[in-house]
Backbone as ProteinMPNN parsed JSONL, in Angstrom:
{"seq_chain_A": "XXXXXXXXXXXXXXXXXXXXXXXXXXXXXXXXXXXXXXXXXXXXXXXXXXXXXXXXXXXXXXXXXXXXXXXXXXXXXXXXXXXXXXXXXXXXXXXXXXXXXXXXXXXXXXXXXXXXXXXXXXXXXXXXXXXXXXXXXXXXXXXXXXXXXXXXXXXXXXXXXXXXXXX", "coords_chain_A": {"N_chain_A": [[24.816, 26.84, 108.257], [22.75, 28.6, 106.595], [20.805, 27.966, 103.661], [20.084, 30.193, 101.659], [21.783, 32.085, 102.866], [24.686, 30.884, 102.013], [24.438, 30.928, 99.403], [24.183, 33.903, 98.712], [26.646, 34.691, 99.76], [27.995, 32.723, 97.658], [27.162, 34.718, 95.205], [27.799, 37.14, 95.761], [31.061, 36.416, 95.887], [31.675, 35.368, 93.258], [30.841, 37.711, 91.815], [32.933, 39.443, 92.887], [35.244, 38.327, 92.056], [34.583, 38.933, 89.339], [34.511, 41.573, 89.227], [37.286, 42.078, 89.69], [38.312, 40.661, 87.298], [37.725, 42.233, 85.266], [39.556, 43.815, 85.912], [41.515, 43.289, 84.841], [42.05, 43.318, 82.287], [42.767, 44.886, 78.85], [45.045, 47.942, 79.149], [45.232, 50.614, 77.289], [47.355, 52.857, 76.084], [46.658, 56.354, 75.349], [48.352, 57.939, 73.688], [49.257, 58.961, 70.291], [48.177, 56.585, 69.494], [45.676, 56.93, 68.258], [46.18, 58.837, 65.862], [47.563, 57.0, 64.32], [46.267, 54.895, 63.75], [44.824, 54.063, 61.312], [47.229, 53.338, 59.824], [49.527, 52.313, 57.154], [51.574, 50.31, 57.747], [49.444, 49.014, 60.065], [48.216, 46.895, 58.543], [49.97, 45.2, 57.417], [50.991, 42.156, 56.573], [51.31, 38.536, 58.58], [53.567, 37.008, 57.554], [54.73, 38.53, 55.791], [55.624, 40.547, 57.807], [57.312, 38.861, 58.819], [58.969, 38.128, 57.221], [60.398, 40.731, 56.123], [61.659, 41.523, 59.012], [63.161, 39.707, 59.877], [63.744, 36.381, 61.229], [64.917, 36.934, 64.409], [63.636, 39.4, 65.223], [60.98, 39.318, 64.747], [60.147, 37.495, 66.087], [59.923, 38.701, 68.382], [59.003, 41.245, 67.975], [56.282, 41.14, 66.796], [55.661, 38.996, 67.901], [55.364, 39.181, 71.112], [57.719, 38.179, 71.971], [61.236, 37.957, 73.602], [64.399, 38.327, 73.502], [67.954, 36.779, 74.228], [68.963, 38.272, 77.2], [71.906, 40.2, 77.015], [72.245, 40.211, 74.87], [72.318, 41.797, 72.143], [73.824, 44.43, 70.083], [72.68, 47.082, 70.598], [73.261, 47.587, 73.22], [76.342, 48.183, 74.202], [76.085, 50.618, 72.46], [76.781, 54.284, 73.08], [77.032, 56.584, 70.907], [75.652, 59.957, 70.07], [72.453, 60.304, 69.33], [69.534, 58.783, 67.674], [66.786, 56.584, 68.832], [64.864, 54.5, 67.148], [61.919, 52.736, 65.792], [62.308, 49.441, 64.519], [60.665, 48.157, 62.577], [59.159, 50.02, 61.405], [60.536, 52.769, 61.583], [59.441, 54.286, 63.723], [60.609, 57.209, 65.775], [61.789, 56.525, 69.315], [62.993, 56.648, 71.175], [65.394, 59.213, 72.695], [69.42, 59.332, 72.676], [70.37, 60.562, 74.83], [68.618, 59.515, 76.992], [69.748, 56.758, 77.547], [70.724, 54.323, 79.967], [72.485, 52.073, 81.858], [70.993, 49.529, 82.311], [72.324, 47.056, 83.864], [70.755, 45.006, 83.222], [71.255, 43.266, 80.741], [69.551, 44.191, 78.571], [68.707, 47.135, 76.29], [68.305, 49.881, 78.247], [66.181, 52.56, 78.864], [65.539, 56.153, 80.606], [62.937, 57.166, 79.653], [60.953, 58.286, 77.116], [59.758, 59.198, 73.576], [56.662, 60.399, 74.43], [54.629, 60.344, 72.403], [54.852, 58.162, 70.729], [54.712, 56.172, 71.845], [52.659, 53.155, 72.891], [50.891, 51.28, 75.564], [50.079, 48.723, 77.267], [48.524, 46.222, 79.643], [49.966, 43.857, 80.519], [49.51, 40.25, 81.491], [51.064, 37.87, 80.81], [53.023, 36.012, 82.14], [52.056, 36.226, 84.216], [52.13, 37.326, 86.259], [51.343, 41.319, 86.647], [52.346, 43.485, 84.424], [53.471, 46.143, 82.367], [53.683, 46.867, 79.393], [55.366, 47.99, 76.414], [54.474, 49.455, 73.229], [55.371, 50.291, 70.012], [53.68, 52.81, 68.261], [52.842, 53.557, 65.819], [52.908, 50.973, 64.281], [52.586, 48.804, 65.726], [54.613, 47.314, 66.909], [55.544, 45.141, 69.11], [57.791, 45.957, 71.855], [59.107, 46.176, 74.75], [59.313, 46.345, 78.19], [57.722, 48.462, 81.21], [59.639, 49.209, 84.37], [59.505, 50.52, 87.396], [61.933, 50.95, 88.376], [64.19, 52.247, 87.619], [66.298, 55.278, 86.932], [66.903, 58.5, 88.441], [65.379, 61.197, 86.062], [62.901, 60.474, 85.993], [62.507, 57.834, 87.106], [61.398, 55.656, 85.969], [62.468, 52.628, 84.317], [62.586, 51.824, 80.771], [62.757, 48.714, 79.421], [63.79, 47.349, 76.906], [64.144, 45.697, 73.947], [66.609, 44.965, 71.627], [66.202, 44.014, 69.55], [64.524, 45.238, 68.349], [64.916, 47.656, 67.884], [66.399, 50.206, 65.848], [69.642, 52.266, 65.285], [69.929, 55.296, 64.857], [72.443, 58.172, 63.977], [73.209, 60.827, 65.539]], "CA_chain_A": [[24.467, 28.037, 107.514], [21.255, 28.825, 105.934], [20.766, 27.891, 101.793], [20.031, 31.416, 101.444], [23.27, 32.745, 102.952], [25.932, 30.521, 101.467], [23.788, 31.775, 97.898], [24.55, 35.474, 99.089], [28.44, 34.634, 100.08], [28.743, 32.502, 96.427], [26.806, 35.6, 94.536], [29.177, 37.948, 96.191], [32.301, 35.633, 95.564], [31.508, 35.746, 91.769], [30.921, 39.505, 91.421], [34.017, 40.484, 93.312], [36.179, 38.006, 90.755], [34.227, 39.304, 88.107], [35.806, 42.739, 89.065], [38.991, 41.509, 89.658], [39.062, 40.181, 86.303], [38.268, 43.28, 84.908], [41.049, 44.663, 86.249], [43.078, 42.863, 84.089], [41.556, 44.369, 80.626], [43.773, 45.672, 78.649], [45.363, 49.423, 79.428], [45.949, 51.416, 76.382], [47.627, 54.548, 75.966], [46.309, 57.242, 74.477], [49.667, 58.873, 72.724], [49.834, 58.421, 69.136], [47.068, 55.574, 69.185], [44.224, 57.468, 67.243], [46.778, 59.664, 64.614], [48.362, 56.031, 63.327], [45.157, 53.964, 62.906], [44.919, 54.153, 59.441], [48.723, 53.629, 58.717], [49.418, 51.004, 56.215], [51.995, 49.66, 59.138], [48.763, 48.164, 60.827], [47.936, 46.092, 56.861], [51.202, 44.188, 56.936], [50.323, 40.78, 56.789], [52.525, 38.105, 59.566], [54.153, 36.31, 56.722], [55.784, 39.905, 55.53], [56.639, 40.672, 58.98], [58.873, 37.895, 58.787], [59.912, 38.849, 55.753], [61.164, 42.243, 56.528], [62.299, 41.5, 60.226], [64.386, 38.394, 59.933], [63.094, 35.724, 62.188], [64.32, 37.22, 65.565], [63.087, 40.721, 65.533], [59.656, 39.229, 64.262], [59.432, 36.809, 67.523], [60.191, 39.723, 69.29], [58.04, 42.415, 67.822], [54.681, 40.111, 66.176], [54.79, 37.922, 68.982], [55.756, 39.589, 72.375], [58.883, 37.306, 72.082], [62.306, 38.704, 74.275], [65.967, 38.678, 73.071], [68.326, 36.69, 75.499], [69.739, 39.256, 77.992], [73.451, 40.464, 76.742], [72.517, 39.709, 73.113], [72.088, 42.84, 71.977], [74.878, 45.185, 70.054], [72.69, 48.547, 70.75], [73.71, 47.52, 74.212], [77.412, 48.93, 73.945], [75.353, 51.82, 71.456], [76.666, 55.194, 73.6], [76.827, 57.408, 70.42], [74.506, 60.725, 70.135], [71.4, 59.978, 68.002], [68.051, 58.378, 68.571], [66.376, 55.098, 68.379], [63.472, 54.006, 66.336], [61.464, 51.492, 66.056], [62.972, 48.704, 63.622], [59.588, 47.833, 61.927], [58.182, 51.411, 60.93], [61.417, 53.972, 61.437], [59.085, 55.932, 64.275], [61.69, 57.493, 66.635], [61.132, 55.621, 70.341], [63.881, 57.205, 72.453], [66.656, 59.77, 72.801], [70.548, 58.717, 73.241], [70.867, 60.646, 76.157], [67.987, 58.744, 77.555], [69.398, 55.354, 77.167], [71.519, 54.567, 80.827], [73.125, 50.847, 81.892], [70.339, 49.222, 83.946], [72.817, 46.176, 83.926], [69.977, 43.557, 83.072], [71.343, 42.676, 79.656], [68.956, 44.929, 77.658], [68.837, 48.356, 76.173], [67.428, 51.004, 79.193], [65.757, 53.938, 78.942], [64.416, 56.213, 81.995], [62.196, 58.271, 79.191], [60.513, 57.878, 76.055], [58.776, 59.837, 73.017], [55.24, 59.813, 74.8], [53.386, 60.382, 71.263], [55.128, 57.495, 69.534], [54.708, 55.056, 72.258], [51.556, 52.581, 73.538], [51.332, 50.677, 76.482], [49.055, 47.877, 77.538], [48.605, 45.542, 80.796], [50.34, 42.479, 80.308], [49.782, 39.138, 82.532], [51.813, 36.573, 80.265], [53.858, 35.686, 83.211], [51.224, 36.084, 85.718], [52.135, 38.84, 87.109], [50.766, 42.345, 86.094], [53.447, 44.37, 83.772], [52.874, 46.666, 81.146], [53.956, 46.204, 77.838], [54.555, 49.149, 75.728], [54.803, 49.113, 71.503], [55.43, 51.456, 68.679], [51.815, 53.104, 68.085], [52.369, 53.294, 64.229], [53.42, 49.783, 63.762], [51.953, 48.148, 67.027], [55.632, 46.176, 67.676], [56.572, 44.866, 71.152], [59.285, 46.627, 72.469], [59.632, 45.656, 75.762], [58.212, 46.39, 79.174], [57.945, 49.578, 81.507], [59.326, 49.16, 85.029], [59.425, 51.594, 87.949], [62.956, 51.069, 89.458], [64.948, 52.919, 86.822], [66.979, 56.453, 87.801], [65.942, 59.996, 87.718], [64.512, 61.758, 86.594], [61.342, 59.903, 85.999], [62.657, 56.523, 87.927], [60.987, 54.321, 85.029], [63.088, 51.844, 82.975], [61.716, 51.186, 79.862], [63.712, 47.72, 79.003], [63.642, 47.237, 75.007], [64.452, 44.46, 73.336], [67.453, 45.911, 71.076], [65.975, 43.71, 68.171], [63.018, 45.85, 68.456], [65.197, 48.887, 67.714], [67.399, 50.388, 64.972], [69.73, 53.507, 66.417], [70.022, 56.655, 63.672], [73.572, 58.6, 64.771], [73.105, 62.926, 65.214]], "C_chain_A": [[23.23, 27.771, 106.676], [21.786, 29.025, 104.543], [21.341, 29.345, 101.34], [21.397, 32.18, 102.013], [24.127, 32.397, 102.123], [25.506, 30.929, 99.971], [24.526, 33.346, 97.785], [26.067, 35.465, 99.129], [28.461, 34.324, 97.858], [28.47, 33.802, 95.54], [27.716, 36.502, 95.069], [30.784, 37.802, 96.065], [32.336, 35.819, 94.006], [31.449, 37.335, 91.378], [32.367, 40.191, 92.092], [35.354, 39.532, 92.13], [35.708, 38.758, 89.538], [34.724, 40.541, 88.151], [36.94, 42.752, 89.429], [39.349, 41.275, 88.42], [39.132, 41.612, 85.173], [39.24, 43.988, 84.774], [42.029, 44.308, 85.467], [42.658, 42.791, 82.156], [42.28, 45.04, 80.249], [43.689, 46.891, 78.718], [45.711, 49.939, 78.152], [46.208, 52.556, 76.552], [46.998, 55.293, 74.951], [47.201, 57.755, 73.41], [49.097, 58.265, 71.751], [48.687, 57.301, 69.055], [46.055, 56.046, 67.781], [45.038, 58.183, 65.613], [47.398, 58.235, 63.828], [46.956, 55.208, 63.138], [44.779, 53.557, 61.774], [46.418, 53.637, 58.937], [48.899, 52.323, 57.865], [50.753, 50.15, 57.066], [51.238, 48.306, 59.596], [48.175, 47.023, 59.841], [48.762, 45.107, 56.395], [50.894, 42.753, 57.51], [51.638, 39.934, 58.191], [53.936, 38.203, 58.919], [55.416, 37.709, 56.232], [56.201, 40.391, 56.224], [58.013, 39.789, 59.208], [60.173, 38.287, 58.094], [60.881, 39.763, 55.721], [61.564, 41.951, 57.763], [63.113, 40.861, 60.077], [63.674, 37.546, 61.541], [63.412, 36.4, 63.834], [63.802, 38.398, 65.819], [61.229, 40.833, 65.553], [59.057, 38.387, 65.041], [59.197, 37.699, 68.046], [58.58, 40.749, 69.023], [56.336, 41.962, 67.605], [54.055, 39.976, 67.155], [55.17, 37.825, 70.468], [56.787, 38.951, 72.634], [59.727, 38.456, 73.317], [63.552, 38.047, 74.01], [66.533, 37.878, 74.499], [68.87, 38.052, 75.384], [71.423, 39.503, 77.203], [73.878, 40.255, 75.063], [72.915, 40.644, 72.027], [73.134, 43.924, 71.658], [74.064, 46.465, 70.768], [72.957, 48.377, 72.584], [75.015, 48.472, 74.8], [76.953, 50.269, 72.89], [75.742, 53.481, 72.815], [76.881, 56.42, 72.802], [75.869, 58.645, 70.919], [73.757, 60.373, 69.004], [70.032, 59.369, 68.973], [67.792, 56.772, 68.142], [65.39, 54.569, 68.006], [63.148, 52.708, 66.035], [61.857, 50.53, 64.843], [61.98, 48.14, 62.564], [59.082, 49.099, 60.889], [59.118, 52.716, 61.156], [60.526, 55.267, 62.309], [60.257, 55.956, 65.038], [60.989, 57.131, 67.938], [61.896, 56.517, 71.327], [65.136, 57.681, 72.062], [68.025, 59.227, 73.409], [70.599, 58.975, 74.748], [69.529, 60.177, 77.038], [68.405, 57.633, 78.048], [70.341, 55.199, 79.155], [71.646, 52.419, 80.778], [72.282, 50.213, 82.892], [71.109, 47.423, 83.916], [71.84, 44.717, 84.528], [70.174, 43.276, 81.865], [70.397, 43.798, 78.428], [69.093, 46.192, 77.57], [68.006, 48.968, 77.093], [67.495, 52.021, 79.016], [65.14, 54.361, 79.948], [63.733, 57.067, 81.182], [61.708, 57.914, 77.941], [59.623, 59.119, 75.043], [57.62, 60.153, 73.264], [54.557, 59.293, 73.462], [53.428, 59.118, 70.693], [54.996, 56.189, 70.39], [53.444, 54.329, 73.126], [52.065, 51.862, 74.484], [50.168, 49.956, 76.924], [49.303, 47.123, 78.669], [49.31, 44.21, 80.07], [51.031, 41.239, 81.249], [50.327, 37.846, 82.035], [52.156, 35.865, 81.076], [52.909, 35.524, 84.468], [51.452, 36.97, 86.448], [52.332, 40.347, 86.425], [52.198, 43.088, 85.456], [52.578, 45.229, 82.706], [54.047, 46.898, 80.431], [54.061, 47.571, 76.893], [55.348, 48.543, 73.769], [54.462, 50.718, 70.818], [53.557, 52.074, 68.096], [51.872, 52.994, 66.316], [52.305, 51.875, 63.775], [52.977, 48.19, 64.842], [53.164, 47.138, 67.465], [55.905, 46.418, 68.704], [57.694, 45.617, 71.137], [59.716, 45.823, 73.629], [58.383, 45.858, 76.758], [58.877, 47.603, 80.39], [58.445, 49.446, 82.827], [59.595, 50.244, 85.982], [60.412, 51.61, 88.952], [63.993, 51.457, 88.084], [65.409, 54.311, 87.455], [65.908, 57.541, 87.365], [66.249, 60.82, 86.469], [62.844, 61.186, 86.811], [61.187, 58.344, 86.837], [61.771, 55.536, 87.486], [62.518, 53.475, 84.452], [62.301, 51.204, 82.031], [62.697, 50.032, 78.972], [63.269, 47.194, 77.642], [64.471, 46.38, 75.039], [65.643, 44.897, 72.121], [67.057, 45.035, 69.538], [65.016, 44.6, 67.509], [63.923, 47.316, 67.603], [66.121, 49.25, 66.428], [68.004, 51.869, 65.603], [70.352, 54.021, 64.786], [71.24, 57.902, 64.468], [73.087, 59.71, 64.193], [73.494, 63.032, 63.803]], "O_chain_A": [[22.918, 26.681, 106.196], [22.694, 29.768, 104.169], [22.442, 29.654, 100.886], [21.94, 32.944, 101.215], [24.555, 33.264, 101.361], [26.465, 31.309, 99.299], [25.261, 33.745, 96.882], [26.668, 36.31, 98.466], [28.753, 35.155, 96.998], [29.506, 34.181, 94.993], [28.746, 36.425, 94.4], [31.593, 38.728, 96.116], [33.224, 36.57, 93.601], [32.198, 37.873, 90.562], [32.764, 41.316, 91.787], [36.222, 40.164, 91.528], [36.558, 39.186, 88.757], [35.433, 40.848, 87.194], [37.56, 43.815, 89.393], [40.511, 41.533, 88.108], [40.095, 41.979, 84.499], [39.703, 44.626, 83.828], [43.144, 44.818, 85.364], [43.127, 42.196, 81.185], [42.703, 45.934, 80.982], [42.59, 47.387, 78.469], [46.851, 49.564, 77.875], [45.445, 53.34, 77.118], [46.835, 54.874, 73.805], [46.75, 57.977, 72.286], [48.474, 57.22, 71.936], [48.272, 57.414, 67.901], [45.876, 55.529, 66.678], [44.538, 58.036, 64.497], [47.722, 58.414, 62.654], [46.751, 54.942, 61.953], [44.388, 52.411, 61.554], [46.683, 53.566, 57.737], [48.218, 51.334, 58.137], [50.68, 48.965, 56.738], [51.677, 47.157, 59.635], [47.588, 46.128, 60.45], [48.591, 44.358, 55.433], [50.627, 42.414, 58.663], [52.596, 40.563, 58.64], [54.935, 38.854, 59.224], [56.64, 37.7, 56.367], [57.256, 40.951, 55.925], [59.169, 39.985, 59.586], [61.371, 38.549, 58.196], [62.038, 39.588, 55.34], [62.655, 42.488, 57.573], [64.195, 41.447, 60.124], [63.271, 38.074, 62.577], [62.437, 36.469, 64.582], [63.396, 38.44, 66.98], [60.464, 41.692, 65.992], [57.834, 38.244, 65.031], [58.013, 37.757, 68.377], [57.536, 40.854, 69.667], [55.392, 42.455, 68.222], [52.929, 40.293, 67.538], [55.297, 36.748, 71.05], [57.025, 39.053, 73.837], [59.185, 39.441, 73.819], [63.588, 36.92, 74.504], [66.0, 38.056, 75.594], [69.151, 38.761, 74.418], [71.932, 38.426, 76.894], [74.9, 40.179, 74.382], [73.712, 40.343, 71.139], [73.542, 44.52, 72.655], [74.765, 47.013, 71.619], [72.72, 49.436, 73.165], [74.835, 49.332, 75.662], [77.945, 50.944, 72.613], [74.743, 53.718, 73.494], [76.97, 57.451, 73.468], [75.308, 58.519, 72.007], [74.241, 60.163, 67.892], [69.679, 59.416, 70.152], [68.42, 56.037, 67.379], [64.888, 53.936, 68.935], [63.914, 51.744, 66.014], [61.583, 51.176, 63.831], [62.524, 47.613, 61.594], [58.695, 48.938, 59.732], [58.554, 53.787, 60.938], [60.577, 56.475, 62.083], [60.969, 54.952, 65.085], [59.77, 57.297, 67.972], [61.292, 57.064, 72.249], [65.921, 57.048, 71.355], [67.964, 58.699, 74.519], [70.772, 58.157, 75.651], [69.58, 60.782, 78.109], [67.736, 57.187, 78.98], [70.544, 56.339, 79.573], [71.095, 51.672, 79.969], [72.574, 50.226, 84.088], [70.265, 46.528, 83.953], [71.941, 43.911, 85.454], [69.101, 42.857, 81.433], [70.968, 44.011, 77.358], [69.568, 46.736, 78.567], [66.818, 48.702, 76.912], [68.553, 52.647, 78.952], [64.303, 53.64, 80.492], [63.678, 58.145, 81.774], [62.261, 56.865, 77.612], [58.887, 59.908, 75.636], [57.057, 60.327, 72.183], [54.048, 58.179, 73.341], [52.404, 58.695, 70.155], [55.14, 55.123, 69.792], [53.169, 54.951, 74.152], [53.272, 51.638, 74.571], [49.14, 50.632, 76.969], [50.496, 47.217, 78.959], [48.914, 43.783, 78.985], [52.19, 41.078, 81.633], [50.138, 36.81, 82.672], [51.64, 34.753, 80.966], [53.076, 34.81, 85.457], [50.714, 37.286, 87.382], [53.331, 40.578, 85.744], [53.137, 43.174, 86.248], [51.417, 45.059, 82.333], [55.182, 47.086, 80.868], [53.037, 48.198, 76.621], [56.193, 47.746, 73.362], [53.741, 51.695, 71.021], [52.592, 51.457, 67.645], [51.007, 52.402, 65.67], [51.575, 51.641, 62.813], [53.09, 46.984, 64.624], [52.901, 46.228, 68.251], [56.351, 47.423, 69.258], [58.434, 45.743, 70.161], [60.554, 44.926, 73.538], [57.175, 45.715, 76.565], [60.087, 47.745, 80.562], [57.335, 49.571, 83.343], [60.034, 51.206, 85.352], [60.209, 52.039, 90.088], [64.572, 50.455, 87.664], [64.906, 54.552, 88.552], [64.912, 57.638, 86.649], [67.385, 60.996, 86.028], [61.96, 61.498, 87.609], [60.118, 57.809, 87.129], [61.339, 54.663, 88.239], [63.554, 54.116, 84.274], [61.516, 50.283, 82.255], [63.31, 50.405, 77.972], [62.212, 46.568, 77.56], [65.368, 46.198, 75.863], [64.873, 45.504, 71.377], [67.593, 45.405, 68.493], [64.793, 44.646, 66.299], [63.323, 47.884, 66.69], [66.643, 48.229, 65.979], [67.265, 52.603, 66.26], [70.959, 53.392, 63.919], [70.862, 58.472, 65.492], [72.678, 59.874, 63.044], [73.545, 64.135, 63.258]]}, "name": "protein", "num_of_chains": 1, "seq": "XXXXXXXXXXXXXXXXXXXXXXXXXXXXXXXXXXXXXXXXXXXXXXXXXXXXXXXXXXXXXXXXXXXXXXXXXXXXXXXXXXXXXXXXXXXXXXXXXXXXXXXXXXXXXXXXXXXXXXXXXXXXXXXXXXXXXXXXXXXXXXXXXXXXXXXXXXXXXXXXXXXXXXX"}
């Protein structure tokens, strides 16, 4: 092969990673993003996250942490009421949302849109998205797309992540 080709292949090899990697830039949602920006939520130092969470809600929520599987009282949670986010008291998801996706964590196939963000996340290496409380920016969990109908999401929350408020 000619200099000049294998130049052309590597210059072409680099620009098609270079948009590949793009691809993996974070996704934000629009909901609720722009109306909480300002909130004094996003001002809370780590150290007072701690503070106010109790060490596991503050792995969880801070620092994309995850709850073992089955840990979780709002698990057995089949009251009527809602469930908000345990950091900032926004409301995240309706009871009759929540259903048994018998992986250990709280499931929802639905969510507040306004109150909830969602970002790409390759921790693991393989593409997920990640969604969090828009006033308060805590992890929740992660969104996936074998949940029931009507919308055939599960949005699997971390039940440290959550506090549940009864009708």
């Amino acid at each position: 092969m000619t200099q000049s080709l294998i130049l052309h292949r590597r210059g072409l090899l680099m620009g098609a990673g270079a948009f590949a990697l793009s691809a993996c830039s974070p996704e934000t949602s629009e909901a609720g993003e722009g109306q909480y920006a300002a909130s004094p939520y996003r001002r809370v130092s780590d150290a007072d996250w701690r503070r106010r969470l109790g060490d596991a809600s503050w792995r969880v929520m801070r620092h994309e942490g995850t709850e073992c599987p089955y840990s979780s009282p709002l698990n057995d949670q089949h009251a009527r009421g809602i469930f908000v986010c345990k950091g900032c008291d926004l409301p995240l998801f309706r009871s009759q949302w929540k259903f048994d996706s018998h992986t250990g964590w709280p499931s929802f196939y639905d969510i507040i849109a306004a109150n909830i963000g969602k970002k790409r996340d390759l921790a693991i290496g393989i593409p997920r998205t990640e969604y969090h409380c828009v006033r308060c920016l805590g992890h929740q969990g992660h969104v996936f797309d074998d949940g029931p109908r009507p919308t055939g999401l599960r949005y699997c929350n971390n039940g440290v992540a959550l506090k549940f408020v009864s009708a």
